[in-house]
XYZ file of C-alpha atoms in Angstrom:
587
model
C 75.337 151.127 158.014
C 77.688 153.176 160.486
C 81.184 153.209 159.721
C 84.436 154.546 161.808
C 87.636 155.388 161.322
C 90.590 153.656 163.005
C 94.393 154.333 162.721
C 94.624 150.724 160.777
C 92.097 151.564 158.011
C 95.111 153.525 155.774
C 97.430 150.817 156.256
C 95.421 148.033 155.432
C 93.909 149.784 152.198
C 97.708 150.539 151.024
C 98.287 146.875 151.618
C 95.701 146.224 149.767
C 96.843 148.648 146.597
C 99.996 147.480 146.814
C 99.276 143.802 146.402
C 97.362 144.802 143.187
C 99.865 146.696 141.882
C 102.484 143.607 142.888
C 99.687 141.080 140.532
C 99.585 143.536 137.866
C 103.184 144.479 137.463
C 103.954 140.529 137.520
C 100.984 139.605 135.143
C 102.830 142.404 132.734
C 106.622 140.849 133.207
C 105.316 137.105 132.293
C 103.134 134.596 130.925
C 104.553 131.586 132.984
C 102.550 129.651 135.574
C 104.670 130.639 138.327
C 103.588 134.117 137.617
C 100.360 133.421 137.329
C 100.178 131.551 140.726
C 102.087 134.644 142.037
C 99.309 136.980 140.772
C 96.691 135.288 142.538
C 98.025 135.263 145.760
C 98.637 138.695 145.307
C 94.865 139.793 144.754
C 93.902 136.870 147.289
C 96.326 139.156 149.978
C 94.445 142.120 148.686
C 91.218 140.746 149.548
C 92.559 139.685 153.104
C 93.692 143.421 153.444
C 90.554 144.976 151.976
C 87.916 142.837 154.346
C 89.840 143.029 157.295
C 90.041 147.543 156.351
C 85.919 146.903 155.955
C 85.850 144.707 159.104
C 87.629 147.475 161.508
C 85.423 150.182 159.422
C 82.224 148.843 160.043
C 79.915 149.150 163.308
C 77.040 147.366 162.570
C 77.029 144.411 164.621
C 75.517 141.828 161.868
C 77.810 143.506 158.903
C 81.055 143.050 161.090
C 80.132 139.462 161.517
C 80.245 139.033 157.843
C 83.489 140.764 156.920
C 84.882 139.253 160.145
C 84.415 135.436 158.219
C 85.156 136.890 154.772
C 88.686 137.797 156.673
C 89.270 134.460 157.891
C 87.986 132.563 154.394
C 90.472 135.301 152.465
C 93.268 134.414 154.820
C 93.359 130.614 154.123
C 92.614 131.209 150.484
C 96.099 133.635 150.383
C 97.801 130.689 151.996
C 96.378 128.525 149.642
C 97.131 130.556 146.722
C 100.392 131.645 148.186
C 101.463 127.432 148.550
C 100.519 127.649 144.517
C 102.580 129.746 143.585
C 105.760 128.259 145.755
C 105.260 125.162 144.304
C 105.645 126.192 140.757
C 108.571 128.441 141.410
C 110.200 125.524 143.048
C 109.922 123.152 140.242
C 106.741 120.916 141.383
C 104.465 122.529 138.427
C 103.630 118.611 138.073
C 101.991 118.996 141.423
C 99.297 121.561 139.884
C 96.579 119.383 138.953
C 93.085 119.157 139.834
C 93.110 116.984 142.647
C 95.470 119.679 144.779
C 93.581 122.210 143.393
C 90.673 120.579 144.617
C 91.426 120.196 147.812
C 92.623 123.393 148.393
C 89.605 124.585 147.099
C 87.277 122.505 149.312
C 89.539 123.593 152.563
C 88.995 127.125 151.418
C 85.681 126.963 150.729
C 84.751 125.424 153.926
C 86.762 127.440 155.791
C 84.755 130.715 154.408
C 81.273 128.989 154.559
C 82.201 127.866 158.274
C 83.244 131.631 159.621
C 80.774 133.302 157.284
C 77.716 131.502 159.246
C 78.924 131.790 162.373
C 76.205 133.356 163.369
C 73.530 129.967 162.561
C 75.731 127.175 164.405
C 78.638 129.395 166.801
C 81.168 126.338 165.772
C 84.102 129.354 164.922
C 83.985 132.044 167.691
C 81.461 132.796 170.756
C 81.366 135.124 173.395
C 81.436 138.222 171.355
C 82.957 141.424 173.304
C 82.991 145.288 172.138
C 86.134 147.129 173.415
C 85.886 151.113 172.723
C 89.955 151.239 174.245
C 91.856 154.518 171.784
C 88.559 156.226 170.755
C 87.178 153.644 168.191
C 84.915 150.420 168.318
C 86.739 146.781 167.911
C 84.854 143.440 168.284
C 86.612 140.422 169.591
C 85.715 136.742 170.021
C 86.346 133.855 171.573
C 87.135 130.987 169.922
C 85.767 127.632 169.242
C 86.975 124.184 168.029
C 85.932 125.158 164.019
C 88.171 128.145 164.197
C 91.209 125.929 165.908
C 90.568 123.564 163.105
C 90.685 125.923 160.395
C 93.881 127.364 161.606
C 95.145 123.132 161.662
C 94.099 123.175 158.142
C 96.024 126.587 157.170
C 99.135 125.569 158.971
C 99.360 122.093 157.629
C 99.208 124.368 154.077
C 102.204 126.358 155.669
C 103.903 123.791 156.229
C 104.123 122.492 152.770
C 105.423 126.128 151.903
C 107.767 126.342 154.155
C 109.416 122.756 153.017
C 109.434 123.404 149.487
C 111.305 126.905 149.526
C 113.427 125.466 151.758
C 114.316 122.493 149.281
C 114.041 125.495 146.792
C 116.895 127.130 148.592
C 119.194 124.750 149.460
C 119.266 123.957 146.133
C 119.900 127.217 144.557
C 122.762 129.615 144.130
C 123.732 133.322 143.788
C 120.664 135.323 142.311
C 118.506 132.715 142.469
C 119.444 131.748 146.324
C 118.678 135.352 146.988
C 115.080 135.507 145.710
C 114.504 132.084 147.489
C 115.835 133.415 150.601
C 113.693 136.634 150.261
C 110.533 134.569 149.818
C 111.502 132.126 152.204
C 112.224 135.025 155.247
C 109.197 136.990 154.135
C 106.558 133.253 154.088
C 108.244 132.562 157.375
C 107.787 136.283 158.738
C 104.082 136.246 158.061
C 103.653 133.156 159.399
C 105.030 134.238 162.600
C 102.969 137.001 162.697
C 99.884 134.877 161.915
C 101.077 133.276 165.129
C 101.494 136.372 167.014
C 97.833 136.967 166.342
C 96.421 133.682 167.232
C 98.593 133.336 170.671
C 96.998 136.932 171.175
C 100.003 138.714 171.062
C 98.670 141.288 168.669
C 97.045 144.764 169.167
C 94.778 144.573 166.295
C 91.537 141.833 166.527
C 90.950 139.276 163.636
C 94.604 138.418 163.141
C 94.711 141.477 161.492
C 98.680 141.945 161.887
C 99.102 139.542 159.034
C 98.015 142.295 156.185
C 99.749 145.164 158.275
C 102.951 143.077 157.929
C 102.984 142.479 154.095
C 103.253 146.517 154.005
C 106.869 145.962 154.438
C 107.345 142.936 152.155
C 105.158 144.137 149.551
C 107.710 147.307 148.881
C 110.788 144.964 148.832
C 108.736 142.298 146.463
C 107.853 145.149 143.945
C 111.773 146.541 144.606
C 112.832 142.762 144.070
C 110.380 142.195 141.157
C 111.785 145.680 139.540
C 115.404 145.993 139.408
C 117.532 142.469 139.533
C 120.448 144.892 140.346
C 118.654 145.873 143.752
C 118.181 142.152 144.177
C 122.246 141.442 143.438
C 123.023 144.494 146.225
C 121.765 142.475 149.191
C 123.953 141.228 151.635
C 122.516 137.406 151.345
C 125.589 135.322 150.718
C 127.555 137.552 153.207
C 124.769 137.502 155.934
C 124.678 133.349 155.224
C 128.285 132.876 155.672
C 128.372 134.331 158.960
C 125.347 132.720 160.276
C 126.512 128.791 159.015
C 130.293 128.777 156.800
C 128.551 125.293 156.194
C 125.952 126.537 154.218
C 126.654 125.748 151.053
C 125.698 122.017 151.157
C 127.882 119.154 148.350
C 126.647 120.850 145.131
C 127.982 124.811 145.047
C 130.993 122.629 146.780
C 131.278 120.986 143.577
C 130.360 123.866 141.186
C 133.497 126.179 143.077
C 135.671 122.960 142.493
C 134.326 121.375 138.967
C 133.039 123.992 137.359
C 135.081 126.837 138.114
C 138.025 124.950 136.924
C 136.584 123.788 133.645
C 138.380 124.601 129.968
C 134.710 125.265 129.442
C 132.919 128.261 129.742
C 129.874 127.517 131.774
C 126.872 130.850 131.514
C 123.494 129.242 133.536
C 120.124 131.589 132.561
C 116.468 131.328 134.129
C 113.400 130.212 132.909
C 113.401 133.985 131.572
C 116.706 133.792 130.023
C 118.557 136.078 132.920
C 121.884 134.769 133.715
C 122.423 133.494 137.436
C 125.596 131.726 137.351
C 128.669 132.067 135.737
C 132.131 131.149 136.027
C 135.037 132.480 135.315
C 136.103 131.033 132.190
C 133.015 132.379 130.569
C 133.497 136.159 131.787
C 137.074 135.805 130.643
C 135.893 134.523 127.309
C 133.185 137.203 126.959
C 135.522 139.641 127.687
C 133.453 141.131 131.031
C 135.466 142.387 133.641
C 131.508 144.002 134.912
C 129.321 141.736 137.338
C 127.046 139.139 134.688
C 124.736 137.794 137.209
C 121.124 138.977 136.927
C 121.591 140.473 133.769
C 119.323 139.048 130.714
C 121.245 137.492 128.217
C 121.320 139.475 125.623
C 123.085 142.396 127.166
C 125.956 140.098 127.752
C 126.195 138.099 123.948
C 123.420 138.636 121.668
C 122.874 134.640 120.761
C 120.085 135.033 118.830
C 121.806 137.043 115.986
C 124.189 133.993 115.789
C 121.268 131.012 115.627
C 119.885 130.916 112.444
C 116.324 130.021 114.209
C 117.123 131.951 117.415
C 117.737 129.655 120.559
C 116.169 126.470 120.963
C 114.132 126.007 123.973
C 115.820 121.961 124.028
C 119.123 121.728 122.104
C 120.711 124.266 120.119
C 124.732 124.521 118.943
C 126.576 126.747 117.070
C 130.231 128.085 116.276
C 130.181 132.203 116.339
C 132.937 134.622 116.136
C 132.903 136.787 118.701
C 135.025 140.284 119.279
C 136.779 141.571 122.233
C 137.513 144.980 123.083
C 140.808 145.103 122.285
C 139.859 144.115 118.522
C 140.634 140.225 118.789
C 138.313 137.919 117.175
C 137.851 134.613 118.727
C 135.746 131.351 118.033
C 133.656 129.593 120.286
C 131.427 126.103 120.151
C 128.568 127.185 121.601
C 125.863 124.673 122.949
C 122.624 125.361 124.571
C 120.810 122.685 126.456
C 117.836 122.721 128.876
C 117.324 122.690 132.640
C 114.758 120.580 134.048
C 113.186 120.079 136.702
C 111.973 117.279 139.072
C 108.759 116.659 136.726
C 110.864 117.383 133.354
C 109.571 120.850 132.715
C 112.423 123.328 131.284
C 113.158 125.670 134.091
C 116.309 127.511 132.527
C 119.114 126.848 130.318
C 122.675 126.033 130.429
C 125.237 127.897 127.953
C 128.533 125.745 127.545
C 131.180 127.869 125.508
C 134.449 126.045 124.260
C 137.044 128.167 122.779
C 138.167 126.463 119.090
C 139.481 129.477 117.531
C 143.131 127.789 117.348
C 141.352 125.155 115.668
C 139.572 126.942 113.381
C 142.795 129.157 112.323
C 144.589 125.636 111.751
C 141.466 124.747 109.857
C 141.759 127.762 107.439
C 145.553 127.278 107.033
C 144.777 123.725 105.865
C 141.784 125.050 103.663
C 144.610 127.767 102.331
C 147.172 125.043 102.231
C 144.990 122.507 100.317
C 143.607 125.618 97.777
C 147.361 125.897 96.858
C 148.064 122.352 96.119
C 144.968 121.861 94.188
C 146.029 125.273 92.163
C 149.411 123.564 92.095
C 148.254 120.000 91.182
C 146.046 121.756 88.504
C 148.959 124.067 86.797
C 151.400 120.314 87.333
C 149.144 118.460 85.283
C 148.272 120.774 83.055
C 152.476 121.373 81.833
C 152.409 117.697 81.884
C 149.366 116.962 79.504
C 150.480 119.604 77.271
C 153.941 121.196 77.661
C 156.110 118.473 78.344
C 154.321 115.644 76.475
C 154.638 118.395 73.297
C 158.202 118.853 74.140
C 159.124 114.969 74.226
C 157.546 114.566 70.995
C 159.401 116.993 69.477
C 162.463 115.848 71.262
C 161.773 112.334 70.065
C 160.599 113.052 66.268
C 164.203 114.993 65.982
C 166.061 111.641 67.730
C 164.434 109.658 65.329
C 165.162 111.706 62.203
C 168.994 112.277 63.329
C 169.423 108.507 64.064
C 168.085 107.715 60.402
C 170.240 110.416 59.184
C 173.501 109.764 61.232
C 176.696 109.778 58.973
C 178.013 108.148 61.556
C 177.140 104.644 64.252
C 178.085 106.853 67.214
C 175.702 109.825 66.328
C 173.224 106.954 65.381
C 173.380 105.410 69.403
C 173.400 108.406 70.805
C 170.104 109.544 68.976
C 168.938 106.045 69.683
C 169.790 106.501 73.580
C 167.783 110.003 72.989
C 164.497 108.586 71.914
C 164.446 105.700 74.450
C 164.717 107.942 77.051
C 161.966 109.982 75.709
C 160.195 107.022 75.046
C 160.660 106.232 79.139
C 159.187 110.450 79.864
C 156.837 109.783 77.640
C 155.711 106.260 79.912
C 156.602 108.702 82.602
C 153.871 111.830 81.873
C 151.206 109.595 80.531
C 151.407 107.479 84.466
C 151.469 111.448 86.213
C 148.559 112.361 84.412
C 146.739 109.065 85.678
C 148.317 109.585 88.893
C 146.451 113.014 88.712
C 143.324 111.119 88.305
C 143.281 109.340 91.165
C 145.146 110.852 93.833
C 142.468 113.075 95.950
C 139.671 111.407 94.387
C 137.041 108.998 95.592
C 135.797 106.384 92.767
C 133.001 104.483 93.699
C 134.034 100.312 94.307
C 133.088 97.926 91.157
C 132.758 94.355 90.875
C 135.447 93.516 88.428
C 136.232 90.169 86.895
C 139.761 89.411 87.557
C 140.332 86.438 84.770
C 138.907 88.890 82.294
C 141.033 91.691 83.585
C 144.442 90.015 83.648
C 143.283 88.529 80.108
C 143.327 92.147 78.755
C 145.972 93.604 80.269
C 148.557 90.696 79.110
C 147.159 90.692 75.501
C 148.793 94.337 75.441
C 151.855 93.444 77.685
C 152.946 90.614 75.234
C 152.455 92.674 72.212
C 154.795 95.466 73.619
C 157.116 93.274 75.103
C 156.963 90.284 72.830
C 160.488 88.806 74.245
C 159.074 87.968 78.038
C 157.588 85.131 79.279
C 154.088 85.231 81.232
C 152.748 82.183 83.313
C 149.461 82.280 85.018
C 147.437 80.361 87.726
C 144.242 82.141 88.037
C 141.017 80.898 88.820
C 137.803 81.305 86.685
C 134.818 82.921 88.997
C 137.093 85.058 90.520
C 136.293 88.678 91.150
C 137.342 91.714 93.212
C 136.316 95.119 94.485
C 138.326 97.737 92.843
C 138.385 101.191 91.212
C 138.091 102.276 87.173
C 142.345 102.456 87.124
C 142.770 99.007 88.775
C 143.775 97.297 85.365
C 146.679 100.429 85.561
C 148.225 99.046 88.761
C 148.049 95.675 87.777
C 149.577 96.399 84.315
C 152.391 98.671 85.896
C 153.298 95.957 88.611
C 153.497 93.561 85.498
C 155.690 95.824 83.338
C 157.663 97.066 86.226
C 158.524 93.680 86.320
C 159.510 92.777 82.784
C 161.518 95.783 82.139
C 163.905 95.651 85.339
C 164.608 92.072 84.386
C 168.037 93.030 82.047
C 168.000 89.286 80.546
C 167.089 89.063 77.157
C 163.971 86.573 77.607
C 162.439 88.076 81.290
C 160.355 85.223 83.129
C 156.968 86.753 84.855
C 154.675 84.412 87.424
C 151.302 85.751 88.520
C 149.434 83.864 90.815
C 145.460 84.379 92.525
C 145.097 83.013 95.641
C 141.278 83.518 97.520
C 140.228 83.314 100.966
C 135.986 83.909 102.180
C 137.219 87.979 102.215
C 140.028 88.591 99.956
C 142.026 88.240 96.552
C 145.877 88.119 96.744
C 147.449 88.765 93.383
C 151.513 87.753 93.438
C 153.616 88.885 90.626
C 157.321 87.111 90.479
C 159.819 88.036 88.507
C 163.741 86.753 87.854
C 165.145 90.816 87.881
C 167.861 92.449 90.577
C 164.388 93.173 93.422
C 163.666 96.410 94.565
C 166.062 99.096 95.613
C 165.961 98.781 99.836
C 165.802 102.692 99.292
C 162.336 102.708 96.822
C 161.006 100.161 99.410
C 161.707 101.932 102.313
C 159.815 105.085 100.959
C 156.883 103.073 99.870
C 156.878 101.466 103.501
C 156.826 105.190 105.600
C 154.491 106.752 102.787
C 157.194 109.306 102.007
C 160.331 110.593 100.381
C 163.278 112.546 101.017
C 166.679 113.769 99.435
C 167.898 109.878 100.626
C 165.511 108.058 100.675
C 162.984 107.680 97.321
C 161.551 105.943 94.723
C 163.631 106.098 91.311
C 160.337 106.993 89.471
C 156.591 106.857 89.855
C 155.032 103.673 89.137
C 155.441 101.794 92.474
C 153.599 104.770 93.440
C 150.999 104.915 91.069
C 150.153 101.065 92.369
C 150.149 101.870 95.983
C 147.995 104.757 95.530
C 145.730 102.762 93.206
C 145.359 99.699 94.945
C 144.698 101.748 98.410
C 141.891 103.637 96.504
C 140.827 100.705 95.900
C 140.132 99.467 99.675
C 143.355 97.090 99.460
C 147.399 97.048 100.051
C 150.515 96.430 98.335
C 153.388 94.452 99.600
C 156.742 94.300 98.214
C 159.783 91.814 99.112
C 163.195 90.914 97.441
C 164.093 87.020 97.345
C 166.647 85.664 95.928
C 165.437 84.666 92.188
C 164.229 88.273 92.409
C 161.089 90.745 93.343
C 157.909 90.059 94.601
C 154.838 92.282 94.527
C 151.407 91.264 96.263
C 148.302 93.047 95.864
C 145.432 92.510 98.385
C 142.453 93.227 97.166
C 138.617 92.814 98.756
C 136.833 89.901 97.205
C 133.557 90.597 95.763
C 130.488 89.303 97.096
């Protein structure tokens, strides 16, 4: 077979190299489909280059006629290919099934088989013609309805690109609008040339200008492909702006309005974790003052050290403390969700950062706060259980011997006043140390039988306080929800009521009402009513230097009774005090 040389042979083999090299370096960066695709196109335009190298090359008449069809069948399957791999990096993966594959297949193949044997049926190109024009031997053709019809069929394929990058880029912003434009100006360049060639416009036979072309945007692809920084240096947005101010259709509109101005600080990544959006919130919160677009991840906040499992490809939160340079520590709520596209496949992730760390400061004061009280509550209770209630008795056992031993009635009431009011500490320290007990503590809720209940706690009342009268109405049946220290409350409200009654023989009513939900328990007594100031505490939950309770058993059944799921009431009338308890009603 005689070969030649011609001034396009170098060219087109380059072309052909660097297309390889563009599928391997690619094929090395990532496993995704859209690289994949991208990689086949790639050795599908190194094919295109390499036949139409061999077509020029070769003299013999019946070789050239061979490579001349392989051209044309390696041209639509680049298209082909090429439409692949602009499908997936648009977001229509869900378009890559069989059937499309298929029929791009089919239109390839027949394509190939049509130009390849030309020679049987002359349904692609007649008339051949040998030009020896600049020292070297070129073949040309004329063409004929199968060749017109495969270029229909490759255009239509175009076509589809051309829409789908176009989609691709309207809907895209900074990094990622400039690789869309870049592939969009470089499909729509080569298609032009492809049209060049077929309107005859080009020097070089067998629309051969095509493979010569992707010299210059197989450099930039590799530059693109290589360095993101290269990628962030071009002009895109600027050149845009001057072409259409308009450009930016409704949705970077919104994003400069919405998300710019958002407490929240907003970080958008690739499918590849590379960040291609940010706004400003989230460079002020990670403490950037450098450029964060195009950069992976990781160089800007290491998440991954924070996650436990690393980052969730769906969902993944997390609070992490994170340092600035001027030594500050500061908190952020940081969720990751996914981006998907059109057929639900994750196509990148968005990074929403919230900055809590004035919460979590108040948080540890509380935790600080509430470690004291519980340190003080603990040290409280235990001088009550053991200092004081020591120190009454010994108060008291002295009272008691010095009113036996009194030469005199006055010493004897005084000593007598003595051990009454230690009696009333005593009553005092042992209702703290239940108190205690229940205050900061959840019980778990009991059925408890209120006739039996009342029936034990008045069998004690009217043994200490043998002088009072008791009446009841309460129902048999009857039973409430309640903690372990309900009888306490209940026996409190009853003795709170006896003892403030100053008449020798105190009168005492209790009363159960029940409704479908609830128990109301109302104690009555004949004594002076509640202070306004005790009852005005016990209403706002509080006391002060003014306003407070004179000691701690209204307390005690408030606190109880709440615990309990219920509430206390308290009124004056004018036979005296009345105390309510609502409590929940068993089922």
């Amino acid at each position: 077979m005689r070969v030649q040389y011609t001034p396009y042979t170098v060219p087109l083999i380059a072309s052909a190299l660097l297309a390889l090299l563009s599928a391997y370096y690619v094929q090395r960066q990532s496993d995704r489909l859209s690289a994949t695709m991208y990689a086949w196109a790639m050795v599908s335009m190194s094919l295109w280059a390499a036949s139409s190298a061999a077509a020029l090359t070769a003299v013999d008449p019946l070789t050239t006629r061979v490579l001349v069809g392989a051209v044309l069948g390696f041209a639509a399957l680049t298209t082909a290919t090429w439409c692949l791999f602009c499908l997936s990096y648009s977001g229509y993966e869900r378009w890559l099934s069989w059937p499309l594959f298929t029929v791009f297949g089919v239109a390839v193949a027949a394509i190939t088989a049509l130009t390849v044997s030309n020679p049987l049926h002359d349904l692609v190109f007649v008339d051949r013609t040998v030009d020896t024009t600049g020292g070297w031997v070129t073949v040309g053709h004329e063409w004929a309805p199968g060749l017109w019809l495969s270029v229909l069929v490759v255009y239509v394929i175009h076509g589809i690109t051309h829409a789908v990058l176009f989609k691709k880029f309207r809907r895209s912003r900074n990094l990622y609008r400039t690789f869309t434009f870049l592939l969009l100006l470089a499909s729509l360049t080569i298609w032009l040339a492809n049209i060049l060639s077929v309107a005859g416009y080009s020097p070089l036979p067998h629309m051969m200008f095509v493979p010569l072309v992707f010299l210059f945007w197989g450099v930039l692809g590799l530059l693109v492909l290589a360095s993101r920084r290269f990628v962030r240096s071009l002009p895109v947005d600027r050149f845009l702006g001057l072409i259409s101010p308009r450009s930016d259709d409704v949705v970077p509109l919104a994003r400069d309005f919405v998300v710019e101005e958002m407490d929240s600080g907003v970080v958008i990544l690739d499918a590849t974790d590379y960040v291609v959006d940010v706004n400003q919130r989230a460079k002020a919160m990670l403490d950037s003052q450098s450029r964060l677009i195009g950069k992976p991840i990781h160089e800007v906040l290491d998440l991954d050290e924070y996650f436990e499992d690393g980052l969730a490809r769906t969902e993944s939160r997390q609070q992490i403390w994170v340092r600035s340079a001027n030594g500050d520590r500061n908190c952020y709520d940081v969720s990751v969700s996914a981006i998907t596209g059109d057929d639900g496949s994750a196509v990148g992730r968005a990074i929403v950062m919230n900055d809590i760390t004035n919460q979590k400061e108040r948080e540890q004061r509380l935790r600080n706060r509430e470690q004291e009280l519980q340190t003080l509550k603990q040290v409280l209770s235990r001088i009550i259980r053991h200092n004081i209630r020591n120190d009454i008795n010994v108060v008291q056992g002295n009272a008691e011997w010095i009113a036996a031993n009194a030469a005199s009635d006055d010493v004897a009431t005084k000593a007598e006043q003595i051990v009454a009011t230690a009696e009333d500490l005593a009553t005092t320290s042992r209702k703290t140390r239940i108190v205690d007990r229940v205050v900061g503590t959840e019980y778990d809720l009991i059925d408890i039988d209120l006739e039996s209940l009342l029936a034990d706690t008045l069998a004690d009342i009217r043994a200490d306080h043998p002088e009072a009268t008791i009446r009841t109405a309460v129902p048999s049946g009857v039973s409430v929800r309640g903690n372990a220290y309900l009888s306490a409350a209940i026996e409190n409200a009853i003795e709170n009521a006896i003892v403030h009654d100053h008449s020798p023989n105190p009168t005492v009513e209790i009363e159960v009402q029940t409704d479908d939900d609830t128990v109301s328990l109302t104690i009555r007594d004949e004594g002076p009513g509640i202070p306004e100031q005790e009852m005005a505490a016990l209403e706002s939950g509080e006391e002060t230097e003014l306003i407070h309770a004179s000691g701690i058993g209204l307390w005690l059944i408030d606190w109880i009774v709440r615990n309990s799921g219920g509430s206390v009431t308290w009124s004056n009338t004018d036979s005296g005090a009345v105390t309510r308890l609502e409590l929940p009603r068993a089922a």
